[in-house]
XYZ file of C-alpha atoms in Angstrom:
142
model
C 0.000 0.000 0.000
C 2.799 2.457 0.873
C 4.549 1.683 -2.395
C 1.328 2.447 -4.235
C 0.949 5.821 -2.531
C 4.574 6.704 -3.261
C 4.066 5.654 -6.887
C 6.917 3.123 -6.699
C 6.684 0.503 -9.421
C 6.786 -3.127 -8.331
C 8.335 -5.517 -10.810
C 8.193 -9.304 -10.457
C 11.925 -9.530 -11.287
C 15.079 -7.903 -10.028
C 16.205 -5.077 -12.308
C 19.943 -5.664 -12.221
C 20.621 -6.218 -8.543
C 18.039 -3.834 -7.119
C 14.700 -4.732 -5.594
C 11.830 -2.469 -4.563
C 11.460 -3.943 -1.074
C 12.985 -6.786 0.911
C 12.486 -7.917 4.498
C 15.140 -7.198 7.102
C 16.421 -10.512 8.431
C 19.523 -10.276 10.595
C 21.157 -13.391 9.119
C 20.426 -12.372 5.525
C 21.078 -8.614 5.664
C 24.355 -6.711 5.851
C 24.358 -2.974 6.505
C 26.347 -0.121 7.972
C 25.165 1.470 11.249
C 23.276 4.247 9.418
C 21.657 1.914 6.857
C 23.261 3.814 3.968
C 24.621 0.653 2.353
C 22.358 -2.373 2.609
C 22.516 -5.717 0.843
C 20.132 -8.613 1.333
C 20.662 -12.240 0.454
C 17.722 -13.360 -1.662
C 17.362 -17.106 -2.152
C 15.814 -17.871 -5.535
C 14.003 -20.944 -4.196
C 10.712 -19.817 -2.662
C 10.722 -22.474 0.052
C 14.266 -21.698 1.184
C 13.565 -17.958 1.164
C 10.398 -18.523 3.208
C 12.539 -19.927 6.044
C 13.538 -16.326 6.831
C 10.381 -15.969 8.946
C 11.459 -18.511 11.585
C 11.913 -16.548 14.832
C 14.615 -18.799 16.322
C 18.024 -17.819 14.862
C 19.456 -21.262 15.659
C 16.626 -23.145 13.929
C 16.609 -20.703 10.973
C 20.369 -21.113 10.422
C 20.138 -24.886 10.804
C 17.321 -25.246 8.268
C 18.924 -22.799 5.815
C 22.205 -24.678 6.082
C 20.428 -28.008 5.541
C 18.138 -27.027 2.641
C 20.691 -24.913 0.759
C 22.868 -28.035 0.386
C 20.232 -29.579 -1.883
C 20.891 -29.064 -5.613
C 19.289 -25.857 -6.919
C 18.080 -24.777 -3.493
C 21.174 -22.826 -2.439
C 21.165 -20.326 -5.299
C 20.968 -16.748 -4.080
C 21.595 -13.168 -5.141
C 22.999 -10.300 -3.098
C 20.592 -7.446 -3.863
C 20.148 -3.862 -2.710
C 16.561 -3.000 -1.758
C 15.089 0.437 -2.426
C 13.052 0.018 0.762
C 13.984 -2.193 3.700
C 10.920 -3.684 5.382
C 11.038 -4.328 9.133
C 7.851 -6.369 9.146
C 8.864 -9.375 11.225
C 8.257 -8.750 14.916
C 11.347 -10.725 15.919
C 13.527 -8.553 13.613
C 12.505 -5.074 14.781
C 15.286 -4.416 17.334
C 17.757 -2.942 14.762
C 14.968 -0.643 13.547
C 14.187 0.494 17.089
C 17.889 1.156 17.787
C 18.247 3.127 14.542
C 15.051 5.107 15.223
C 16.249 5.974 18.737
C 19.602 7.112 17.350
C 17.995 9.315 14.693
C 15.484 10.728 17.187
C 18.276 11.571 19.638
C 20.147 13.405 16.870
C 17.038 15.321 15.799
C 16.014 16.343 19.290
C 19.480 17.083 20.622
C 19.589 20.617 21.992
C 22.942 22.255 21.363
C 24.591 24.152 24.226
C 24.599 27.323 22.153
C 22.869 28.284 18.967
C 25.921 28.685 16.803
C 26.559 28.497 13.099
C 29.189 26.192 11.657
C 31.775 28.995 11.515
C 31.225 29.930 15.163
C 28.901 32.944 14.700
C 26.033 33.222 17.114
C 22.476 33.101 15.793
C 20.365 35.982 17.128
C 17.116 34.910 18.733
C 13.797 36.705 19.191
C 11.144 34.891 21.192
C 12.855 31.549 20.530
C 12.847 31.958 16.742
C 16.025 33.037 15.015
C 15.592 36.145 12.857
C 11.775 36.148 12.910
C 9.804 39.065 14.271
C 6.464 38.332 15.965
C 3.379 39.344 13.971
C 1.672 42.641 14.798
C -1.417 42.288 16.940
C -4.579 43.771 15.379
C -6.026 46.738 17.252
C -9.325 46.168 18.961
C -11.873 49.002 18.556
C -14.896 49.573 20.716
C -13.354 48.404 23.984
C -12.596 51.188 26.451
């Protein structure tokens, strides 16, 4: 639904090595701390790729290791998703940690309102460089 509202096309194939959206699975996803560079391992066999939803990391790794040894079942591609989906409840912790980090950066209050070159930003009523609007005069009240 979100991809529809953002007018993102969904293709049933991977264009090069890009995909519109892939699920975040810790064992199958590599990324930097800021999620700027993300690659996901996509198994071409539907059954093997469906094992990503198993909540237990031990059982998931065991079954992936077992089934990918079968001929034709271990084929995979390393792809870069346009959107990373944190849909599995047991895989949301990296999203929460990233969201907390971004929120802390956005809400951090600097010690002084300074520009990058060290100049101070003048403030008026908490808003830099903005004068408050004039209040309309009220007639008839004495």
